[in-house]
Amino acid sequence: MKLILEKGAEGRHVSLLGNSQVPAVQLRAAKRAKAPALPQVSETEISRHYSALARRCHGVNDGFYPLGSCTMKYNPAINEEVAALEGFTGVHPLQPAYTVQGSLEALALMEKKLCAITGMDAFTFQPAAGAHGEFTGLLLIKAYHQARGEAAQRTKIIVPDSAHGTNPASATMAGYTVVNIPSAPDGCVDLEALRAAVGPDTAGLMLTNPNTVGLFDKNILEITRIVHEAGGLAYYDGANLNAVMGIVRPGDMGFDVIHLNLHKTFSTPHGGGGPGAGPVGCKQLLAQFLPGGRPVLQQSGSYDLEADQASIGSVRAFHGNFLVVMKALCYVMMLGRQGIPEAARNAVLNANYMRVKLQDLYQMAYPGTCMHEFVMSLQPLKDQCGVSAMDIAKGLLDHGIHPPTMYFPLIVHEALMVEPTETETKETLDEAVEVLRGLYEKALQDPEYLHACPHNTPIGRPDEVKAARHPLLRWTREENA
Ligand SMILES: *Cc1c(COP(=O)(O)O)cnc(C)c1O
């Protein structure tokens, strides 16, 4: 087959599948003398192989998955059906706008909905994940200071120590110097430390809210005021919007720019389950800098793609992970004005229900009501009998429960961070509470048993660093002999 496009982006002829542009090394490979040594198996065998592998994995469909900060909520099947509609899957991103009006209208509709939920004025859907959104948002902040002739002077981004770990990483990638400020004993930003940190070199502040210890910062209006008075902009890490959506809006709290994780809050798969989407929203003062190619309704009544002269350019091809955005749009429309705040309330209720049922045994890292997640410190148990947060997490595996997030945030020793999400029933929460309480008591009686957990999973305690650095991803005859 030979497929030639008439004209590429720069007016050149582009050959997608013609011979002319196939690299020589691959042409040589195509003419190799011997067939590659692939395993010879029947369809039955390969089907059983992958089914067996799938059974060894744990997903939200298998059991409770309270992985804090990751919002492992159930993803409704209807989302998948909507994203699979032929009108969405059968289009090409280079088609002229007038032939894809429905897709552009759907994107514009989602932009409108997210603006209403967050209090922002415009969104880009290009970023493919939360951290990618952070990077994009920081480029908007940089473009703003550049346009005002202050970019050379404003070189610092302030990041509280209760921020998600990607915040300082993204600020560094965007060329900023990160200024860390501590939390006060109540888990909120230390306002004195913030006042001392801002100045004429402040480009902005990134706030994760609710923060990584599961708390809504009670001084949030004061925080954005301090940053604005110093001439900086306020960035809201909205990956945790699950706790507040439909109830309060970052735009009303003084934030200028935000990213959302559609693959958390808006029920699209993540982890091994699918690509993410980290749309970035901003106030009008930053809208001109957004990546180009956003669908805008014309006077004629149809949509066209527009880019502003001041745009920072593209951060990813076309409209990002378009089908993920369609899944999230389905979710938002299905829940509607009443369902969205109800989901947030239930997420907060579920977390607090578990917290209260555990707090006489497990030490909570911070007192009082939490938002969508809570953090426990296993340090007292470790001091008492040597059983660590890791041991308890491994013990949960034996009961078909995915471990909570471990050893994060770094400001809590022996941390376990539990996020039940709103999609779990009271029965599931009660069962998890019983398992967690049972493991605590078992640890006190028989620490060795906990050190040896898990007892009944296919893999016990892999060397996670080695698995990440030196993954075995290829089938080879020798290794499988
Ligand atoms: C998950 C998360 C991120 C990063 O999102 P990715 O899609 O994993 O890049 C950033 N901030 C917070 C608060 C998060 O929970």
Tab-separated table of N, CA and C and ligand atoms in Angstrom, residues 69 129-131 134 164 166 208 237 239-240 259 261 263-264, ligand 1:
chain	number	residue	atom	x	y	z
A	69	SER	N	-3.847	10.211	46.508
A	69	SER	CA	-3.389	11.178	45.511
A	69	SER	C	-3.666	10.717	44.079
A	129	ALA	N	-0.931	14.921	30.584
A	129	ALA	CA	-0.971	14.433	31.964
A	129	ALA	C	-0.862	15.626	32.899
A	130	GLY	N	-0.976	15.336	34.193
A	130	GLY	CA	-0.931	16.413	35.166
A	130	GLY	C	0.382	17.180	35.140
A	131	ALA	N	1.487	16.460	35.179
A	131	ALA	CA	2.788	17.123	35.215
A	131	ALA	C	3.021	17.928	33.931
A	134	GLU	N	1.265	21.106	34.390
A	134	GLU	CA	2.017	22.023	35.243
A	134	GLU	C	3.054	22.777	34.415
A	164	HIS	N	2.499	18.393	45.689
A	164	HIS	CA	2.795	17.147	44.993
A	164	HIS	C	4.213	17.223	44.435
A	166	THR	N	5.543	16.512	41.725
A	166	THR	CA	5.755	16.993	40.359
A	166	THR	C	5.877	18.518	40.311
A	208	THR	N	-0.766	22.973	45.743
A	208	THR	CA	-1.567	21.769	45.622
A	208	THR	C	-2.670	21.875	46.665
A	237	ASP	N	-2.661	23.550	41.575
A	237	ASP	CA	-2.567	22.151	41.153
A	237	ASP	C	-3.922	21.520	41.458
A	239	ALA	N	-5.170	18.608	40.471
A	239	ALA	CA	-5.287	17.161	40.306
A	239	ALA	C	-6.237	16.569	41.349
A	240	ASN	N	-6.347	17.254	42.487
A	240	ASN	CA	-7.213	16.767	43.563
A	240	ASN	C	-8.578	17.447	43.571
A	259	HIS	N	-4.242	23.263	36.473
A	259	HIS	CA	-4.390	22.070	35.633
A	259	HIS	C	-5.333	21.103	36.339
A	261	ASN	N	-6.606	16.880	36.347
A	261	ASN	CA	-6.285	15.541	35.865
A	261	ASN	C	-7.599	14.865	35.475
A	263	HIS	N	-7.833	12.173	34.131
A	263	HIS	CA	-7.632	10.770	34.483
A	263	HIS	C	-7.587	10.573	35.993
A	264	LYS	N	-8.187	11.428	36.743
A	264	LYS	CA	-8.419	11.185	38.166
A	264	LYS	C	-9.840	11.672	38.428
B	1	LIG	C1	-1.289	12.907	40.143
B	1	LIG	C2	-0.930	14.273	40.524
B	1	LIG	C3	-0.091	15.056	39.706
B	1	LIG	C4	0.597	14.541	38.470
B	1	LIG	O1	-0.268	14.044	37.498
B	1	LIG	P1	0.268	13.039	36.367
B	1	LIG	O2	-0.876	12.864	35.444
B	1	LIG	O3	0.669	11.797	37.070
B	1	LIG	O4	1.442	13.700	35.695
B	1	LIG	C5	0.144	16.349	40.102
B	1	LIG	N1	-0.371	16.853	41.227
B	1	LIG	C6	-1.157	16.126	42.056
B	1	LIG	C7	-1.716	16.730	43.301
B	1	LIG	C8	-1.460	14.810	41.723
B	1	LIG	O5	-2.230	14.087	42.562
